[in-house]
Amino acid sequence: MTPRENLLACLSHRTPQWVPRGGSLTPAQSERLKEKSGGYDMRSYFKMDPLGHIGIGPTKLSTDFSSYHSYYPNPMPADKTRIDEWGIGWVRGSVLHFEDMVHPLYSVTSVDELKAYPYPDLDAEYRRAGMKERAEEHRKAGLPVVGYVTGVGGTIFESAWYMRGLENLLADMLMNEDIAAYHLDKITELAVSNAAYMAQCGVDVLFTGDDIATQRGLMMSPATWRKWLKPRLAKVIGAAREVKPDLHVWYHSDGDCRELIPDLIEIGVTILNPIQPECMDPVWVKKEYGKDLTLWGTIGTQTTLPFGTVSEVRETVKRMIDEVGGDGGFFIAPTHVIEPDVPWENIEALYDACREFGGTPSY
């Protein structure tokens, strides 16, 4: 089987030739990889499944967002700050790879101010140049074609609050509904356009997601999510499925989102990531929803990987493959990027166990 054939078998709940596997590293771990292998190619080194990514190109706009950062209490250090096309300022912290966020719409008080704001041109035709050709190249190479619905952090909710501020957006949903509706609709329009174009390119998997939960439960009431985010996400998925009815829809949310899994399935989600074992039992999720969902993740980056022994890592991988991946519908991976505190031998153990218990890829 090619990687594409194998993944599509898995996502269709047929037994794949090997259990697909993936993952990603923080910069500190990438440097360790270079020391070990001489390069940064994690997929080749660990024999992870290759994915054929497509996405829009960079913007040609050069927007001055400085007036939207005037509320920020301290001048942003020029040597540590980048401002993205959404107007969000990213300020490097003093520890590892973490950044602080500057929300350009933090002080907005009216819809008129939002109407004047320069939202990014994600749906501009020039940014789509070459996407269909790249998708076809991936297919010819035997790779599954995947495309992220372009946002910042997430598809709708995270993009919205990165711009507005989390507390402000949640308050808008309750007290400033006109502001919340306009802002969320603008972002949804961009996501709908990009999702439909991804489908035109023939993606096998449409990547979507928003962190809507903490490890203690949802970040908002189920009713609030169903009012504000569910119908908008449904529009995004519906726009893609109208073009390509058989595409698979991947949805990411960290935390415990069990309350909303039936809703996600209802609107067309077929893959759920990352299934954090610290707050969601993957075996339970598989038992309850495995006929409708592929589980993508399940290997804890807060418990098993940083604090487990090599034997415990191997045992966890074997248990997940045996109990979650028996009939397809399982892509094994860490539940987040592999952080600097994870011992290298545990990373090696993870992927060695994937090959031993989940099969060796044929590519």
XYZ file of C-alpha atoms in Angstrom:
363
model
C 0.000 0.000 0.000
C 1.040 3.585 -0.580
C 0.804 5.990 2.373
C -2.362 7.419 0.800
C -4.009 4.029 0.335
C -3.089 3.023 3.870
C -4.408 6.211 5.471
C -7.647 6.125 3.486
C -8.191 2.517 4.576
C -7.645 3.593 8.174
C -10.019 6.568 7.904
C -12.645 4.327 6.299
C -12.437 1.980 9.314
C -10.819 -0.803 7.348
C -7.746 -2.525 8.749
C -4.678 -0.736 7.332
C -1.446 -2.471 6.416
C 0.192 -0.514 9.246
C -1.165 1.815 11.910
C -0.450 5.354 10.652
C 1.706 7.438 12.958
C 2.911 11.015 13.241
C 4.139 13.739 15.575
C 6.096 16.972 15.804
C 8.938 18.413 17.850
C 9.603 21.671 19.654
C 12.714 23.570 18.508
C 14.802 22.174 21.374
C 13.905 18.604 20.429
C 14.558 19.373 16.756
C 18.119 20.298 17.706
C 18.474 16.949 19.469
C 17.235 15.261 16.308
C 19.922 17.064 14.333
C 22.575 15.860 16.778
C 21.346 12.289 16.348
C 20.691 12.235 12.617
C 22.511 15.166 11.069
C 19.270 16.817 9.953
C 15.766 17.868 10.900
C 13.740 15.286 8.975
C 11.660 13.758 11.765
C 9.394 11.832 9.404
C 12.232 9.925 7.762
C 14.148 9.320 10.978
C 11.178 7.851 12.854
C 9.447 6.328 9.789
C 6.355 8.473 10.300
C 3.590 8.662 7.721
C 4.175 11.393 5.128
C 1.293 13.766 4.424
C 0.998 15.864 1.269
C 0.170 19.324 2.581
C -1.276 22.102 0.454
C -2.083 25.642 1.508
C -2.433 29.199 0.342
C 0.579 31.362 -0.385
C 1.720 34.440 1.548
C -0.099 37.733 1.418
C 1.132 40.611 -0.715
C -0.483 43.141 1.588
C 1.660 45.271 3.856
C -0.770 46.543 6.453
C 0.206 48.945 9.228
C -1.447 47.646 12.402
C 0.379 49.936 14.813
C -2.710 51.992 15.668
C -4.464 48.828 16.852
C -1.747 48.102 19.400
C -1.906 51.458 21.172
C -3.691 49.986 24.195
C -0.745 47.689 24.964
C 0.790 48.879 28.243
C 4.432 48.638 27.187
C 6.172 49.280 23.862
C 6.627 46.006 22.046
C 10.340 45.215 21.672
C 11.114 45.355 17.973
C 13.753 42.640 18.191
C 11.357 40.176 19.853
C 8.051 40.940 18.154
C 6.430 39.836 14.934
C 3.033 40.998 13.696
C 1.121 38.576 11.510
C -1.373 39.307 8.741
C -4.252 39.258 11.235
C -2.627 42.140 13.112
C -1.780 39.969 16.105
C 1.486 40.797 17.806
C 3.624 37.872 18.962
C 6.190 38.711 21.637
C 8.868 36.139 22.366
C 9.173 35.225 26.008
C 12.255 34.336 27.987
C 11.498 30.603 28.179
C 11.949 28.258 25.229
C 9.466 28.642 22.339
C 6.589 30.377 24.120
C 5.182 33.738 22.985
C 2.827 36.311 24.443
C -0.034 37.633 22.332
C -1.127 41.196 21.587
C -4.807 41.370 20.573
C -5.399 44.133 17.995
C -9.190 44.250 18.538
C -8.950 44.296 22.321
C -10.400 47.781 22.739
C -13.068 47.674 19.999
C -16.507 48.823 21.182
C -18.608 48.881 17.998
C -19.333 46.995 14.804
C -18.297 50.069 12.811
C -14.775 49.685 14.170
C -14.753 46.063 13.026
C -15.977 47.087 9.576
C -12.986 49.398 9.293
C -10.508 46.730 10.370
C -8.240 45.210 7.671
C -9.034 41.508 7.938
C -6.557 39.371 5.931
C -7.087 38.539 2.258
C -7.079 34.764 2.758
C -9.546 34.300 -0.090
C -7.527 36.275 -2.651
C -7.104 34.337 -5.890
C -3.372 35.065 -6.191
C -2.754 33.197 -2.924
C -4.141 29.977 -4.421
C -1.668 29.747 -7.279
C -0.293 26.240 -7.750
C -2.421 24.530 -5.100
C -4.210 22.175 -7.487
C -0.929 21.258 -9.140
C 0.710 20.488 -5.773
C -2.259 18.337 -4.787
C -1.918 16.333 -7.985
C 1.827 15.900 -7.416
C 1.145 14.507 -3.944
C -1.439 12.061 -5.296
C 0.954 10.840 -7.991
C 3.581 10.307 -5.287
C 1.146 8.147 -3.319
C 0.677 10.678 -0.523
C -2.629 11.593 1.118
C -3.506 15.201 0.304
C -4.326 17.291 3.368
C -5.192 20.953 3.705
C -5.620 23.200 6.718
C -8.519 25.646 6.691
C -6.373 28.720 7.066
C -6.727 30.617 10.304
C -4.481 31.625 13.154
C -4.447 29.042 15.900
C -7.754 27.559 14.771
C -10.553 27.720 12.238
C -13.010 30.182 13.836
C -12.989 30.532 17.631
C -9.243 30.733 18.180
C -8.705 33.105 15.272
C -11.458 35.293 16.715
C -10.163 35.442 20.250
C -6.514 35.802 19.254
C -7.646 39.056 17.638
C -10.158 40.158 20.287
C -8.870 38.615 23.514
C -10.406 35.518 25.086
C -12.292 37.246 27.892
C -13.587 39.926 25.540
C -14.888 37.448 22.974
C -16.615 35.289 25.584
C -18.190 38.430 27.060
C -19.245 39.573 23.571
C -21.143 36.310 23.108
C -23.220 37.187 26.166
C -23.393 40.986 26.195
C -22.241 42.396 22.835
C -23.854 40.005 20.406
C -23.600 42.344 17.428
C -19.816 42.548 17.841
C -19.489 38.784 18.333
C -21.673 38.014 15.312
C -19.871 40.362 12.924
C -16.403 39.249 14.007
C -17.176 35.522 13.905
C -18.989 35.869 10.580
C -16.015 37.614 8.948
C -13.697 34.811 9.986
C -16.235 32.161 8.986
C -16.562 33.689 5.500
C -12.812 33.345 4.981
C -12.845 29.776 6.302
C -15.792 28.791 4.085
C -14.053 30.128 0.986
C -10.815 28.325 1.760
C -12.519 25.061 2.707
C -14.433 25.015 -0.571
C -11.247 25.656 -2.527
C -9.387 22.924 -0.648
C -12.157 20.567 -1.728
C -11.796 21.754 -5.327
C -8.127 20.789 -5.055
C -9.247 17.300 -4.075
C -7.918 17.086 -0.523
C -8.448 13.737 1.155
C -8.508 15.308 4.615
C -9.668 18.802 5.558
C -7.967 19.968 8.743
C -10.094 22.149 11.037
C -10.202 22.850 14.744
C -10.416 25.191 17.694
C -9.435 24.630 21.299
C -12.849 24.758 22.961
C -12.007 22.891 26.162
C -9.630 22.758 29.084
C -8.706 19.526 30.806
C -11.519 20.165 33.290
C -14.238 20.683 30.713
C -15.540 23.082 28.088
C -14.462 26.723 27.951
C -18.092 27.750 27.549
C -21.473 26.162 28.096
C -22.636 23.635 25.502
C -25.516 25.996 24.715
C -23.115 28.854 23.971
C -21.006 26.651 21.699
C -24.116 25.416 19.896
C -25.361 28.953 19.378
C -22.151 30.632 18.239
C -19.681 28.064 16.917
C -21.514 24.923 15.832
C -23.508 26.518 12.974
C -20.457 28.375 11.702
C -18.274 25.277 11.738
C -21.097 23.415 9.993
C -20.982 26.029 7.209
C -17.257 25.461 6.744
C -17.621 21.688 6.572
C -20.733 21.931 4.411
C -18.992 24.167 1.876
C -16.241 21.587 1.433
C -18.567 18.587 1.335
C -20.735 20.262 -1.291
C -17.702 20.108 -3.579
C -16.217 16.783 -2.426
C -18.742 14.711 -0.466
C -16.298 11.946 0.459
C -13.584 14.040 2.091
C -12.617 13.329 5.687
C -12.848 16.152 8.230
C -10.219 16.333 10.975
C -11.088 18.405 14.043
C -8.675 19.440 16.775
C -9.502 20.525 20.290
C -7.248 20.093 23.256
C -8.906 19.272 26.554
C -12.051 17.382 27.491
C -14.614 17.960 24.744
C -16.636 14.780 25.326
C -19.897 16.701 25.759
C -19.718 17.939 22.189
C -18.563 14.821 20.349
C -22.115 13.936 19.193
C -22.512 17.490 17.848
C -19.212 17.294 15.985
C -20.230 14.008 14.394
C -23.609 15.500 13.470
C -22.039 18.328 11.460
C -19.603 16.064 9.642
C -16.423 15.637 11.692
C -14.905 12.198 11.054
C -11.517 12.499 12.797
C -10.967 13.795 16.347
C -7.600 14.986 17.626
C -5.778 14.738 20.009
C -7.784 12.668 22.572
C -5.728 13.704 25.611
C -5.518 10.656 27.905
C -5.090 12.926 30.928
C -8.745 13.953 30.581
C -10.373 11.697 27.950
C -10.039 7.924 28.008
C -9.220 6.910 24.404
C -10.640 3.420 24.927
C -13.951 4.907 26.101
C -14.064 7.326 23.153
C -13.384 4.446 20.765
C -16.111 2.317 22.344
C -18.706 5.106 22.308
C -17.911 6.805 18.998
C -15.475 4.582 17.118
C -17.943 3.674 14.387
C -18.176 7.363 13.415
C -14.775 8.761 14.376
C -11.131 8.068 13.722
C -9.038 8.806 16.805
C -5.832 10.722 16.011
C -3.358 11.070 18.893
C -3.813 9.411 22.357
C -0.160 9.362 23.539
C 0.066 11.786 26.463
C 2.670 14.536 26.346
C 2.065 15.476 29.998
C 2.321 11.993 31.488
C 3.545 9.041 29.442
C 6.210 10.736 27.340
C 7.901 13.039 29.875
C 7.540 10.884 32.989
C 7.105 7.286 31.833
C 9.878 4.757 31.548
C 10.824 3.288 28.191
C 8.860 0.170 29.125
C 5.803 2.241 30.057
C 5.942 4.113 26.754
C 6.099 0.827 24.867
C 3.248 -0.667 26.914
C 1.077 2.391 26.277
C 1.677 2.231 22.531
C 0.829 -1.480 22.473
C -2.341 -0.957 24.510
C -3.546 1.876 22.282
C -2.915 -0.137 19.116
C -4.625 -3.211 20.574
C -7.622 -1.452 22.148
C -8.146 1.572 19.903
C -6.746 0.535 16.531
C -8.018 -2.980 16.045
C -10.332 -2.262 13.102
C -8.788 0.862 11.649
C -9.954 4.300 12.662
C -6.750 5.093 14.568
C -3.774 7.339 13.808
C -1.280 7.115 16.667
C 0.616 10.250 17.660
C 1.579 12.366 20.653
C -1.253 14.631 21.760
C 0.830 17.776 21.255
C 4.285 18.790 20.123
C 6.947 16.833 21.990
C 8.252 19.258 24.602
C 11.883 19.715 25.698
C 11.389 17.759 28.945
C 10.701 14.469 27.129
C 13.727 12.129 27.328
C 15.051 11.243 23.883
C 14.927 7.533 24.686
C 11.170 7.833 25.212
C 10.733 9.362 21.764
C 12.749 6.528 20.254
C 10.676 4.029 22.263
C 7.422 5.549 20.994
C 8.233 5.091 17.325
C 10.081 1.787 17.773
C 6.931 0.440 19.453
C 4.765 1.825 16.648
C 6.758 -0.244 14.165
C 6.848 -3.342 16.381
C 3.171 -3.419 17.336
C 1.579 -1.404 14.545
C 3.467 -2.689 11.527
C 6.280 -1.336 9.381
C 5.344 1.030 6.535
C 5.954 -0.339 3.048
C 7.237 2.927 1.555
